[in-house]
Each structure stands twice: as structure tokens, then as C-alpha cells.
Tab-separated table of C-alpha atoms and ligand atoms in Angstrom:
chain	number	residue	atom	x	y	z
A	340	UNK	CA	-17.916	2.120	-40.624
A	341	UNK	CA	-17.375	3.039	-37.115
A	342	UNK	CA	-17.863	6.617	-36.128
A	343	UNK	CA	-14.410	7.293	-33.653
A	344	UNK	CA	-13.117	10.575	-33.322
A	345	UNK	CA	-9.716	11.409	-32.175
A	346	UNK	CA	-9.415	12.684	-28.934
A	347	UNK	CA	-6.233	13.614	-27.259
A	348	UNK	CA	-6.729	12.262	-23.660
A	349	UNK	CA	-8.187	13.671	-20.291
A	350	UNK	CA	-6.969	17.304	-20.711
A	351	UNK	CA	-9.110	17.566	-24.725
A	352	UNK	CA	-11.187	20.600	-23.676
A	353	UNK	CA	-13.668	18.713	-25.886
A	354	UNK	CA	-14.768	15.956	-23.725
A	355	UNK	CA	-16.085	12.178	-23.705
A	356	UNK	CA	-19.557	13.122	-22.109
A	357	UNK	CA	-19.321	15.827	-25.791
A	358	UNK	CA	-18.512	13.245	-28.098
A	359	UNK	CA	-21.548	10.812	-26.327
A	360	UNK	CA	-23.931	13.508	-27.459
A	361	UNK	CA	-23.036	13.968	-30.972
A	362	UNK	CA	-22.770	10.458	-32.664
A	363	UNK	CA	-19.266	8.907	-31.786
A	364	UNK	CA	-18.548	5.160	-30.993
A	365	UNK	CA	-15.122	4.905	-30.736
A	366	UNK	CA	-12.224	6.945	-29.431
A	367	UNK	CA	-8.749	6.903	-31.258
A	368	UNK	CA	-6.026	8.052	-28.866
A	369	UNK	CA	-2.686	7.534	-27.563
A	370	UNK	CA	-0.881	7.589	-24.051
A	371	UNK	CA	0.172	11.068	-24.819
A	372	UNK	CA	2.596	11.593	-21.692
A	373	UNK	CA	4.809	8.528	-22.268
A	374	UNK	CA	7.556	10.283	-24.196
A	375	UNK	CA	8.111	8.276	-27.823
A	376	UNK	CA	10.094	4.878	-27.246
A	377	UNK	CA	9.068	3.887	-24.042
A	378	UNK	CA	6.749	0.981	-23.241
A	379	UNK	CA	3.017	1.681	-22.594
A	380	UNK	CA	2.990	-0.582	-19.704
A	381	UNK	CA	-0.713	-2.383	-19.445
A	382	UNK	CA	-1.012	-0.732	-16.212
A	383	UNK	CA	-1.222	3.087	-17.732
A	384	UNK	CA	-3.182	1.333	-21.446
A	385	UNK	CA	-5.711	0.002	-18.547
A	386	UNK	CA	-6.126	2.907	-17.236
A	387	UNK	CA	-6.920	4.541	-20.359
A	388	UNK	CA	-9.258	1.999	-21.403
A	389	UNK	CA	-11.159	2.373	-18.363
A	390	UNK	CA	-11.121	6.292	-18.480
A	391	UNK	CA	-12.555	6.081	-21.916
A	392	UNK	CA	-14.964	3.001	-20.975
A	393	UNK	CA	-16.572	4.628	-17.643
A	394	UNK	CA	-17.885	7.403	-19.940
A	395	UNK	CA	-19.610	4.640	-22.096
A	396	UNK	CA	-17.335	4.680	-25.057
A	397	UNK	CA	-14.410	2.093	-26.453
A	398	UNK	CA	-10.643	2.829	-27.416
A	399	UNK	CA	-10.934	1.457	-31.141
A	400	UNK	CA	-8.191	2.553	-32.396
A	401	UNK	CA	-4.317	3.672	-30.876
A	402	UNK	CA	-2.818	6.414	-33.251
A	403	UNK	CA	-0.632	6.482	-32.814
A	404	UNK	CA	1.897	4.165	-31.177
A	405	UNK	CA	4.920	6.161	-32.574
A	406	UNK	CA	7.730	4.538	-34.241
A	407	UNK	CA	11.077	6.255	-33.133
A	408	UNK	CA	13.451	8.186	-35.788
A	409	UNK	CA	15.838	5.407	-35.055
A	410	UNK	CA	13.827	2.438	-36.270
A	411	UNK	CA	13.220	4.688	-39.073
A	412	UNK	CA	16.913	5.806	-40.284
A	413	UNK	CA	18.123	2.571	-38.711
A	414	UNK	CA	20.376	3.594	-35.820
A	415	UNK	CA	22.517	1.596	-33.622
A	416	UNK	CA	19.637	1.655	-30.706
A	417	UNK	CA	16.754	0.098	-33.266
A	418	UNK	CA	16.201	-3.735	-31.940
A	419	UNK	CA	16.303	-1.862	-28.783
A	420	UNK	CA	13.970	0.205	-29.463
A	421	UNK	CA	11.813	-2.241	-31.571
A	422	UNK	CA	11.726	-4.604	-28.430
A	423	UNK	CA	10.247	-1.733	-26.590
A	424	UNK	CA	7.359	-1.090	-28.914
A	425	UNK	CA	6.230	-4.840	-29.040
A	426	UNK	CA	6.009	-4.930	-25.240
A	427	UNK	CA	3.474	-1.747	-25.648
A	428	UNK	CA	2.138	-3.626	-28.004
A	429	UNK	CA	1.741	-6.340	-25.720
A	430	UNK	CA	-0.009	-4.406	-23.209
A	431	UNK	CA	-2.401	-3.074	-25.990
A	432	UNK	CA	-2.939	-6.288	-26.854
A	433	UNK	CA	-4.081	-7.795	-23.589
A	434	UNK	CA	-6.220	-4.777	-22.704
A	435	UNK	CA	-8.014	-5.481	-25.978
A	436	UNK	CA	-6.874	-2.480	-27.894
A	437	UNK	CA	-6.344	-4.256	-31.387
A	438	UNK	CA	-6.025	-1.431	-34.180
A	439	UNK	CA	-2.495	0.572	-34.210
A	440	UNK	CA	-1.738	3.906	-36.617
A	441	UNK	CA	1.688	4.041	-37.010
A	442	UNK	CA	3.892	6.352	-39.663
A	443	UNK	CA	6.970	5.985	-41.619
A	444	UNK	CA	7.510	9.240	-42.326
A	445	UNK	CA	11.345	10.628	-41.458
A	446	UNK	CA	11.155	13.969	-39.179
A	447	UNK	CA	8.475	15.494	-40.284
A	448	UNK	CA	5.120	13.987	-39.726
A	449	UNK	CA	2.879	16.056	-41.507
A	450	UNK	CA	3.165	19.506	-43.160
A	451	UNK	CA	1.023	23.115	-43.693
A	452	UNK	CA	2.562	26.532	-44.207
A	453	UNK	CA	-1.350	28.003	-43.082
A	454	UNK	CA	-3.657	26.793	-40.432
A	455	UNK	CA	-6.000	29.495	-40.842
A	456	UNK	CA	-6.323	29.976	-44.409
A	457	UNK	CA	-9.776	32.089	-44.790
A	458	UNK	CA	-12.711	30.694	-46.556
A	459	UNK	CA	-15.053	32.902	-48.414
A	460	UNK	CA	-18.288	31.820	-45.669
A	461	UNK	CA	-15.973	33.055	-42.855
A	462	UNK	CA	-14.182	29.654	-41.967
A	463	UNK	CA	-11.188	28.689	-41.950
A	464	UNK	CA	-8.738	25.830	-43.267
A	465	UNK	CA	-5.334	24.365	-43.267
A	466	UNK	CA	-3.506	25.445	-46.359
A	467	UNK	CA	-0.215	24.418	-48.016
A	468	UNK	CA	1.169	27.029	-49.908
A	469	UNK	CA	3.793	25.212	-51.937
A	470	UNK	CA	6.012	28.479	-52.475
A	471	UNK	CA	5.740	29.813	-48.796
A	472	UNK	CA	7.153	25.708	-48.208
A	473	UNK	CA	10.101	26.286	-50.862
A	474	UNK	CA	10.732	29.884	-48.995
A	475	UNK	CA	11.051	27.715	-45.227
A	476	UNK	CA	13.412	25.045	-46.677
A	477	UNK	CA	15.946	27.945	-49.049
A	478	UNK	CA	15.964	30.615	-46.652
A	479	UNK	CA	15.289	29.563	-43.306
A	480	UNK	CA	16.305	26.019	-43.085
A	481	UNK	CA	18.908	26.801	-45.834
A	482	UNK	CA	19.043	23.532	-46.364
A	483	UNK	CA	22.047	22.433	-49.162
A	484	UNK	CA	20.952	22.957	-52.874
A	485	UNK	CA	17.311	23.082	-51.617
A	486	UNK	CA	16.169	24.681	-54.773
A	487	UNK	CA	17.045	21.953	-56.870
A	488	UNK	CA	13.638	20.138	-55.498
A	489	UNK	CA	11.265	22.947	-56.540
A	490	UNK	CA	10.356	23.707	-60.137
A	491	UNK	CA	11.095	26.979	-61.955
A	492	UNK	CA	7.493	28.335	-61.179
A	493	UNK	CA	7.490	27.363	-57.697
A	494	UNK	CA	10.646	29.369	-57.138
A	495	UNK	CA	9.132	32.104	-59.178
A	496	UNK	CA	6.600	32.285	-57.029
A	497	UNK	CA	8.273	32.191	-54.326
A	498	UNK	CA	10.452	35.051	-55.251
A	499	UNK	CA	8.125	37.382	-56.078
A	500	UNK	CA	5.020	36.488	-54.482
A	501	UNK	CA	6.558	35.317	-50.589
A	502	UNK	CA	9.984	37.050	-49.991
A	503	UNK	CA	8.596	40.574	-50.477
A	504	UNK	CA	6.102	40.306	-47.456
A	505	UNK	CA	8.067	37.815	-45.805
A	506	UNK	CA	9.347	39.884	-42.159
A	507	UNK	CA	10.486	38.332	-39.219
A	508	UNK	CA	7.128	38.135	-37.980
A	509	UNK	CA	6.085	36.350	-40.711
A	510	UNK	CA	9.220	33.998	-40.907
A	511	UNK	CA	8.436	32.699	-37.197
A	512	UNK	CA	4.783	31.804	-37.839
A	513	UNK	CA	6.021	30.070	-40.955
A	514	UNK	CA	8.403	27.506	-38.383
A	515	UNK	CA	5.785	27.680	-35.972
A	516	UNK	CA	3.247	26.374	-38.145
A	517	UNK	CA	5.609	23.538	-39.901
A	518	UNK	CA	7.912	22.285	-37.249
A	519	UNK	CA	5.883	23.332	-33.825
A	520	UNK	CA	2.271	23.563	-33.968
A	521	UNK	CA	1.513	20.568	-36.994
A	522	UNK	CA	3.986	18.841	-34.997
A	523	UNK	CA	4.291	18.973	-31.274
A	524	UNK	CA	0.986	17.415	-30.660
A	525	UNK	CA	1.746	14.211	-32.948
A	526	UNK	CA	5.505	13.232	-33.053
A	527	UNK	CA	7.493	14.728	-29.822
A	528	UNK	CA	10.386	15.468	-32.043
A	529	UNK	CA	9.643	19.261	-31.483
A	530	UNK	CA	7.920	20.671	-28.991
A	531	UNK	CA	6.514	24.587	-27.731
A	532	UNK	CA	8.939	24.576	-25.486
A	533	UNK	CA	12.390	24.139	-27.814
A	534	UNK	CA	13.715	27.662	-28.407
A	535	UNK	CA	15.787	27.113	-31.185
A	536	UNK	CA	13.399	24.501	-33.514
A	537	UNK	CA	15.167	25.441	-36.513
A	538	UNK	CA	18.449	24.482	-35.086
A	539	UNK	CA	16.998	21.051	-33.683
A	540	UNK	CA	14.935	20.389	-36.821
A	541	UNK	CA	18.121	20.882	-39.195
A	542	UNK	CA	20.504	18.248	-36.411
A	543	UNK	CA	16.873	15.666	-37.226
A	544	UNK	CA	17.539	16.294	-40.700
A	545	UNK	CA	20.719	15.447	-40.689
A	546	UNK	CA	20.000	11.962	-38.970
A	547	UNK	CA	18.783	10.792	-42.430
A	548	UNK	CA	22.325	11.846	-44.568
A	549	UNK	CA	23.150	9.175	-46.934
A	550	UNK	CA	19.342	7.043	-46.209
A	551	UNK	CA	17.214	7.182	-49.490
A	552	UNK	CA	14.004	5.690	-50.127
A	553	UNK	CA	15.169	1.753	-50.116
A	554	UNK	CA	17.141	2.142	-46.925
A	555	UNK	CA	13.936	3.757	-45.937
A	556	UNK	CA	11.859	1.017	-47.519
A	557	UNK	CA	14.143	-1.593	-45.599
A	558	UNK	CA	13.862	-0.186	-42.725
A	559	UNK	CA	10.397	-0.552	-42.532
A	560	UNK	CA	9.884	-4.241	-43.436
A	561	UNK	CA	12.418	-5.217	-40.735
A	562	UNK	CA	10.244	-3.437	-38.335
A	563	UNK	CA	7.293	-4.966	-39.497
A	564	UNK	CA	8.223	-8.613	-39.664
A	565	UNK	CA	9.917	-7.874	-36.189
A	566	UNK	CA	6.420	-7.108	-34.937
A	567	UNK	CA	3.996	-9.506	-36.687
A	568	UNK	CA	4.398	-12.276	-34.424
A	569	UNK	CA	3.191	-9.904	-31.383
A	570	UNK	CA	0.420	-9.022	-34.096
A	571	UNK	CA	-0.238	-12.239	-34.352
A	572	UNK	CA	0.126	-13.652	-31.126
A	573	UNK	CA	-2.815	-10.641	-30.011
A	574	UNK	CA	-5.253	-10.015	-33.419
A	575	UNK	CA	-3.156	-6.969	-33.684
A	576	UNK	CA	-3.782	-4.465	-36.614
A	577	UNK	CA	-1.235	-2.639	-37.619
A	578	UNK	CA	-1.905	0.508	-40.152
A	579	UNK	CA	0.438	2.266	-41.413
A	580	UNK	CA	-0.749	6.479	-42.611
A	581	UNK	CA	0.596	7.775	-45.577
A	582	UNK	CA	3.319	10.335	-46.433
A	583	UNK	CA	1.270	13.651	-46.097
A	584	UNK	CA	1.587	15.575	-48.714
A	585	UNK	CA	2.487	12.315	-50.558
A	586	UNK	CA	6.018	13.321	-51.918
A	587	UNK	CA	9.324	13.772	-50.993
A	588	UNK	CA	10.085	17.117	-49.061
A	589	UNK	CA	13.045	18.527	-47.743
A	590	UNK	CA	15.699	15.984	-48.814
A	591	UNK	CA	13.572	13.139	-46.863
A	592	UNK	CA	12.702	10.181	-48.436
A	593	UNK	CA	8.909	9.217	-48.603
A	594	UNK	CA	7.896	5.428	-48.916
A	595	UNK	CA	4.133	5.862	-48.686
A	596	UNK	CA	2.910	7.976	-51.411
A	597	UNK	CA	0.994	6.016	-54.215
A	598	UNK	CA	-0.618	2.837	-55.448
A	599	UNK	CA	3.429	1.586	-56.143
A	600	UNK	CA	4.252	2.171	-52.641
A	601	UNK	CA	1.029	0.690	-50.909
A	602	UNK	CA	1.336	-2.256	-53.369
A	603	UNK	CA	5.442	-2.963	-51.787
A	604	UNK	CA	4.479	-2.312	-48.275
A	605	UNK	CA	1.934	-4.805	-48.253
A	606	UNK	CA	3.479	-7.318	-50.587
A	607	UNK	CA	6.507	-7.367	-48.828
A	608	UNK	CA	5.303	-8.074	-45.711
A	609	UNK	CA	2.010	-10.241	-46.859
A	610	UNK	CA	0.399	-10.468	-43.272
A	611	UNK	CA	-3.170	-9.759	-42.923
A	612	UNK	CA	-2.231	-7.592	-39.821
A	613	UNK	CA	-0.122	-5.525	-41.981
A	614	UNK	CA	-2.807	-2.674	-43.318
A	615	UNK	CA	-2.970	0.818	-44.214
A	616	UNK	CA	-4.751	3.439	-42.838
A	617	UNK	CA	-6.476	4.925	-46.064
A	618	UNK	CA	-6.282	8.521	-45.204
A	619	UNK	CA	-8.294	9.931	-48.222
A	620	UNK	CA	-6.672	13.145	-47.365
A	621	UNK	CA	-3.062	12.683	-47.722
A	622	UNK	CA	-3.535	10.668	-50.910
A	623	UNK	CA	-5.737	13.211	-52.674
A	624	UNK	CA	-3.046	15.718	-51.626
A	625	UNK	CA	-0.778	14.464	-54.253
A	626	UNK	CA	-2.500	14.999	-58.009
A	627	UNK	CA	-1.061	11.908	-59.245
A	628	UNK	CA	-2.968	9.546	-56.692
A	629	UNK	CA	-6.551	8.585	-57.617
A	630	UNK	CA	-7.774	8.449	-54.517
A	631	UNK	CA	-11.443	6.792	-55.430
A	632	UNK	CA	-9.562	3.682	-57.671
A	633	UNK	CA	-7.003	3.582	-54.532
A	634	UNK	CA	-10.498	2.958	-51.984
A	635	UNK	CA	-11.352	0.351	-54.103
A	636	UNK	CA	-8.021	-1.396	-54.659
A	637	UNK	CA	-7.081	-1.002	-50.723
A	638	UNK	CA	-10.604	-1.531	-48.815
A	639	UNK	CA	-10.135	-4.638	-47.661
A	640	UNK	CA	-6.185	-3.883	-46.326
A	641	UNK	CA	-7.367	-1.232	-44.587
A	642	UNK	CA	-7.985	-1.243	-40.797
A	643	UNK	CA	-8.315	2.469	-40.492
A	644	UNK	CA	-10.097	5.694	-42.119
A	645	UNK	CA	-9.498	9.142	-42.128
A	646	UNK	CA	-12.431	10.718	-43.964
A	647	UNK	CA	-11.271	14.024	-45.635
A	648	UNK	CA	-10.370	14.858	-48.601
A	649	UNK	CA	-7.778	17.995	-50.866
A	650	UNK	CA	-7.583	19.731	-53.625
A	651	UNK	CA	-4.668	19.962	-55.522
A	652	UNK	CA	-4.019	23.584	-57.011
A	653	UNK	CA	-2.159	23.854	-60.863
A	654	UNK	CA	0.516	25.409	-59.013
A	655	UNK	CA	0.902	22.261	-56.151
A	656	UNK	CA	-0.717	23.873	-53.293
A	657	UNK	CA	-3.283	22.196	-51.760
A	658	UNK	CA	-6.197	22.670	-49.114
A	659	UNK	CA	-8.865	20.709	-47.092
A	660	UNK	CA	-12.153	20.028	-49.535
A	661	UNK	CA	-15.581	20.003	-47.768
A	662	UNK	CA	-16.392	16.576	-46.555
A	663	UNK	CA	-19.521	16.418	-49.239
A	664	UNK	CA	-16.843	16.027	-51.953
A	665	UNK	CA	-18.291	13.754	-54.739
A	666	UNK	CA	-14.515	11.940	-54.342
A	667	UNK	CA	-15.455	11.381	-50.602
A	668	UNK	CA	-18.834	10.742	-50.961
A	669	UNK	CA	-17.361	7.750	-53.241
A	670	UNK	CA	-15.007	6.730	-50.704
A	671	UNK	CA	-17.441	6.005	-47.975
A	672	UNK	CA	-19.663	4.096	-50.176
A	673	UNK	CA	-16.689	1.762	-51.452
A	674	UNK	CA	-16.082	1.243	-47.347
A	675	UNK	CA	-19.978	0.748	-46.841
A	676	UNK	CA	-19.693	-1.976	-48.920
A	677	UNK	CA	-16.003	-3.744	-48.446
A	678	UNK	CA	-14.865	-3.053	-45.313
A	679	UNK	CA	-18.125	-1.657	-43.400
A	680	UNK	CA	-17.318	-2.323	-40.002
A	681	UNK	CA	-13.826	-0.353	-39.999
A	682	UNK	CA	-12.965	2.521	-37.802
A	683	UNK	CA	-13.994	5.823	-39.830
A	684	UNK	CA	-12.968	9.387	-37.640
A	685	UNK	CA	-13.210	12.857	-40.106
A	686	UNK	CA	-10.326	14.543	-40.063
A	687	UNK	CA	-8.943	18.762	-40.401
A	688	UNK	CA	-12.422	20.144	-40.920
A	689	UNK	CA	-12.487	23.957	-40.582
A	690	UNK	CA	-12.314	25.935	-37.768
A	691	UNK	CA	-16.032	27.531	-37.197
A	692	UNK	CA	-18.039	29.330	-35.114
A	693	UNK	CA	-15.767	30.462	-32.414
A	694	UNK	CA	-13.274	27.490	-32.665
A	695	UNK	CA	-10.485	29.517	-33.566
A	696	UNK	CA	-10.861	30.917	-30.153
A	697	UNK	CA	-10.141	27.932	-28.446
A	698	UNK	CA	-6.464	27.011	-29.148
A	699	UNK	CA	-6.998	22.913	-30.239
A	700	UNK	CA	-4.608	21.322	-31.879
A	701	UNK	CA	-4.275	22.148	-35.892
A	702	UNK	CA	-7.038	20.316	-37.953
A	703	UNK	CA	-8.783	19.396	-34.459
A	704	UNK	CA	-11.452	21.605	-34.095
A	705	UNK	CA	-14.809	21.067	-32.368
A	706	UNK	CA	-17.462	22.756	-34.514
A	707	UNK	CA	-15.902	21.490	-37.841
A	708	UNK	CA	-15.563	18.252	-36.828
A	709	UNK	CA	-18.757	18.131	-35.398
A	710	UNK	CA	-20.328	19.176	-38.538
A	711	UNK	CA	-18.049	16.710	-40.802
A	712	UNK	CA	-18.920	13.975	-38.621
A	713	UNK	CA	-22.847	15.213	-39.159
A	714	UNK	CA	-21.962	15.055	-43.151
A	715	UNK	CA	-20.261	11.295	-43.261
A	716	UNK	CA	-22.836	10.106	-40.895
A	717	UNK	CA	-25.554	11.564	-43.717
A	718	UNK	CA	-23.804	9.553	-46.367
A	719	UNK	CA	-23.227	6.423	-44.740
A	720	UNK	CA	-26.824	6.274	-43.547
A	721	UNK	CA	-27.677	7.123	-47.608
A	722	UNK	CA	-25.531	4.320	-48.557
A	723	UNK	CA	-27.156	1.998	-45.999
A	724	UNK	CA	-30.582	3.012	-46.350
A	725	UNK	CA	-30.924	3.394	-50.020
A	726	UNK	CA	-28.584	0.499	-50.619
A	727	UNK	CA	-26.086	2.804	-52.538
A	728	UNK	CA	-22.915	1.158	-53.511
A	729	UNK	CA	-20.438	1.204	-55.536
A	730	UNK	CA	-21.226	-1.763	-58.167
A	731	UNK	CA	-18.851	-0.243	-60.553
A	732	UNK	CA	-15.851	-2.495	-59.565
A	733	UNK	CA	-18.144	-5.414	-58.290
B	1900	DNO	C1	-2.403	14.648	-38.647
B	1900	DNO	C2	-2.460	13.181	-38.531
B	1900	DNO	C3	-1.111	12.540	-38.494
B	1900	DNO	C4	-1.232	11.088	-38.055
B	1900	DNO	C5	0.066	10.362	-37.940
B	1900	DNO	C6	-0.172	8.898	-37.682
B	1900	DNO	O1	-3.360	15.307	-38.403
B	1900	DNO	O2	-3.260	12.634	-39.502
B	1900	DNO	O3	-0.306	13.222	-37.614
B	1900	DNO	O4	-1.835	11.037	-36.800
B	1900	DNO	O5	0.835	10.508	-39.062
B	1900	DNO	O6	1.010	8.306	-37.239
């Protein structure tokens, strides 16, 4: 595979010259100060390219090239809006920039109630806590009949684990971490600077009344066949990331969350250029997906990986595993061997020796990733070397 790392444009505090030094090919990035829905005209995606190529590195991979709520729920503005994200494509594909990460998730792109959960060696991880989730969505969000979506131990839980030490305090770094700080940085919908988020989140929610999972489902394969003949026209690959955690939450639907919905996606729109981005991490995140048979069924529709992997808690929460995970480990060698020249970047390794210090986004840290990269390198180099694969479904 090919070592990128996700880098969020000339303001990263971690830098190109960095990222030279410690192993990485390719950059995955985005044009982070067009606002979602506008074009990237091939002007600003040049100058991008070049900023990234002067330092001696590519742009492998765009993630992502956001698809706007209204494409999603299908809103009067969509063709509009759809027209505007093939010309970006467009530019992206003259400059040369052929792999796209795209989501279908509705409002929320992807969730943690903890981005600091402490590990026993002094590190630190993201964290979903399932009950502190249930607590945001009944009594903050008080969304309508909320608690019909959690189970009785859940709520239990919730009750008498999370409302007792739940203060104010504690109630704002709970919508800080879920609708501001997991999401500012990836989606636009919500940014540092909205002073009422739980106000503007609840008016997003409410853009998806009455749209369930076909509408959903729908929605997506007109935008897809809509944009395949750009895809086409340019070697474009588009990849789509799954629903993270892979399950409905808070009343949205959720259309990539398992083998059934990878299978539709792809059959209904049966374009090479229509792929997935396997992230290992979001699949494993849900206990019914096996994420090692899902590497093996999806290698060769993928066009993009996200090497991490979770554990799954008996009570639903889940947090980050290490990246030497016998799952992951198994993962890598099924790409080794089936897809080996695809675009690889680690993903929400811990924070670590003084990265907590130095405010990156959540899951972006320098040290952790560092050292994740260090750990994938190690097992692709095992794979290669030793000529380890995975025979069991050849
Ligand atoms: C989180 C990321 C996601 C991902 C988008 C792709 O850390 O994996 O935000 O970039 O869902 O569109």
C-alpha cells in the first residue's frame, strides 16, 4: 500500500518537510477554506498540488470532497449543487488528483463522547461511551422519544452511572466533543465559532424529518450515477467511508454500515470508479461487522484505507485498538496481496508524549500517528519480505 497521511493544509503545525522524514508518500487533504458546495476551481487544486509537490511529496488522495446535506436529504438545491461538485471534480481531475473520500452520512459525520480517554501506559484515546451518547441525545438534544433507540441497560447506565456526575461543565464538553471538536474540522456544518450548536445541530436534524434509510439509499445512487461520467471522463475514484459507529444514531438513517450495505452501494451503481474506502475502524466499531471477511470480500473495490482498528465493549462502547491488532495485522496482509498499491494512511492513534499539548484536531495527533505509521510500515514490510499472505481465501 501507499503510506499517505492526512494532513490538513499549510497551517498543520505538523509539516510536509515532518512527514518527508518519517516514511510518508502521499498526502490526503482537502481545500479546507472553500466552504462545502462550492467548486474547487483548478486554479486553487493547482495550487495545492504544487504546495504539496515542491516539498517532494504527491496529493494521492482528496478526503474529502464533501457532499452537501442537500444532496444527501434531497433538497430543492441538489442538481445544483451536484453540478457544482463535478466541476471540482473536474479540476481534480485535470490536475491529476484521481482518488476522492466522500461520506453519506446525514449531519453528523463521525461521533465520540471522549477524546482523551486515559490508557493505563499514560496515553490517551478516543472513546465512545454509549450511555454518556444516550445522556446527549435524551437530555440535551431532547430529541422526541429518544429513548426508544437505546436498550434497557444502556439507559440504566445512563441513569445511574452519567446523570449523577453530569454538571454543566460536564454537559458542555459532552456537545463540544460530539457536535464541535469531532466535527468542525471535517464537515463545516458546525463550527468553534457557533454559540448555540445545540440549537443549530437540532434545526440539521430536523432537515432529515420524514427521510429513512431508502430515501437515503436513493439519494445516494442519483448522486453517484450523476457523477460517474466525470469519473469516467478523468480515471476518477470515488470512495465512499462508512457510517462511523456503523449504526443508526439519533433518528438519522445510516446506509453504510455492513457487508448488506457495501454489497447495494456497489451493486447499484456497478462502476469500477464507484469504491469504498475500507476504514477498518468504523467497521470494527460495530460488533456485528467482521471486519477481516469484509477486507477480503471488498479489497479489490477499495481505492482507499484507513488502517485502525476498535473494540467493541459488551455494553456497546467502543475505543481505538493498538494498530498491532491481530484483526489489523490481517487486514494489511489481505491489501498486500489484492490491492497492494492502494493508498493506506493510519488513523486516531493516541495522543503521546506531549501531543495532548498541542491542540490537533481529534484522532490527529503527531506522536501516535507517527508511531502507528512505524507499526503498519513493520507489517507490510513482514508481509513483503517474508511473503506473508493471506492464502486462506485464495
Ligand atoms: C474522521 C474521519 C472522517 C472522514 C470522513 C470522510 O476522523 O475518518 O471524518 O474523513 O467521513 O468523508
Amino acid at each position: 500500500m501507499e503510506k499517505t497521511w492526512r494532513w490538513f493544509g499549510p497551517n498543520d503545525p505538523i509539516t510536509l518537510e515532518m512527514l518527508r522524514q518519517i516514511g510518508v508518500e502521499g498526502i490526503v487533504t482537502a481545500l479546507h477554506h472553500i466552504p462545502n458546495g462550492e467548486v474547487w476551481s483548478l486554479e486553487e487544486v493547482e495550487k495545492m498540488k504544487r504546495f504539496i509537490e515542491d516539498r517532494g511529496l504527491r496529493w494521492s488522495v482528496v478526503e474529502s470532497l464533501p457532499v452537501s446535506e442537500s444532496i444527501k436529504y434531497g433538497g430543492a438545491d441538489r442538481d445544483l449543487l451536484i453540478d457544482s461538485y463535478k466541476e471540482s471534480l473536474r479540476s481534480l481531475g485535470k490536475a491529476g488528483v484521481k482518488t476522492v473520500c466522500y461520506n453519506f452520512m446525514p449531519v453528523l459525520d463521525w461521533a465520540r463522547t471522549e477524546l482523551e480517554y486515559p490508557n493505563a501506559d499514560g496515553t490517551s484515546n478516543l472513546y465512545f461511551n454509549r450511555a454518556e451518547f444516550a445522556y446527549f441525545d435524551i437530555h440535551i438534544l431532547k430529541r422526541e422519544n429518544a429513548e426508544r433507540d437505546y436498550d434497557g441497560e444502556t439507559l440504566l447506565r445512563m441513569k445511574e452511572e452519567v446523570a449523577p456526575r453530569m454538571d454543566r461543565e460536564g454537559e458542555r464538553r459532552l456537545v463540544d466533543t460530539i457536535i464541535v471538536k469531532t466535527q468542525g474540522f471535517v464537515n463545516g456544518n458546525i463550527s468553534e465559532k457557533d454559540l448555540n450548536p445545540v440549537q443549530k445541530f437540532r434545526e440539521l436534524l430536523k432537515l432529515y424529518d420524514g427521510i429513512d434509510a431508502d430515501t437515503l439509499r436513493a439519494n445516494m445512487v442519483y448522486f453517484l450515477e450523476a457523477i460517474m461520467p466525470v469519473c469516467d471522463e478523468y480515471g476518477i475514484n470515488m470512495c465512499v467511508h462508512p457510517d462511523d459507529p456503523p449504526m443508526a444514531i439519533l433518528g438519522l438513517p445510516r446506509i453504510v454500515t455492513c457487508d448488506a450495505d457495501i454489497e447495494a452501494f456497489l451493486e447499484a451503481v456497478p462502476n469500477p470508479h464507484n469504491g469504498l474506502t475500507f476504514c477498518a475502524g468504523s467497521l470494527s466499531a460495530g460488533g456485528h461487522n467482521d471486519v477481516v471477511a469484509l477486507a477480503r470480500k471488498y479489497a479489490g473495490r477499495t481505492h482507499f484505507v484507513h488502517a485502525r482498528i476498535c473494540n467493541v465493549l459488551p455494553n456497546g462502547d467502543f475505543k481505538e485498538s493498538s494498530h498491532l491488532d491481530p484483526r489489523l495485522i490481517d487486514i494489511v496482509a489481505t491489501f498486500e496481496k489484492e490491492n497492494p498499491g492502494v493508498p493506506m494512511r493510519v488513523d486516531h492513534a493516541p495522543l503521546m508524549l506531549g501531543d495532548e499539548k498541542m491542540g490537533y484536531n481529534a484522532g490527529y495527533s503527531f506522536h501516535g500517528r507517527m508511531l502507528a505509521l512505524g507499526m503498519v510500515s513493520g507489517i507490510m514490510a513482514a508481509c513483503n519480505n517474508l511473503n506473508i499472505s493471506n492464502t486462506s481465501n485464495s
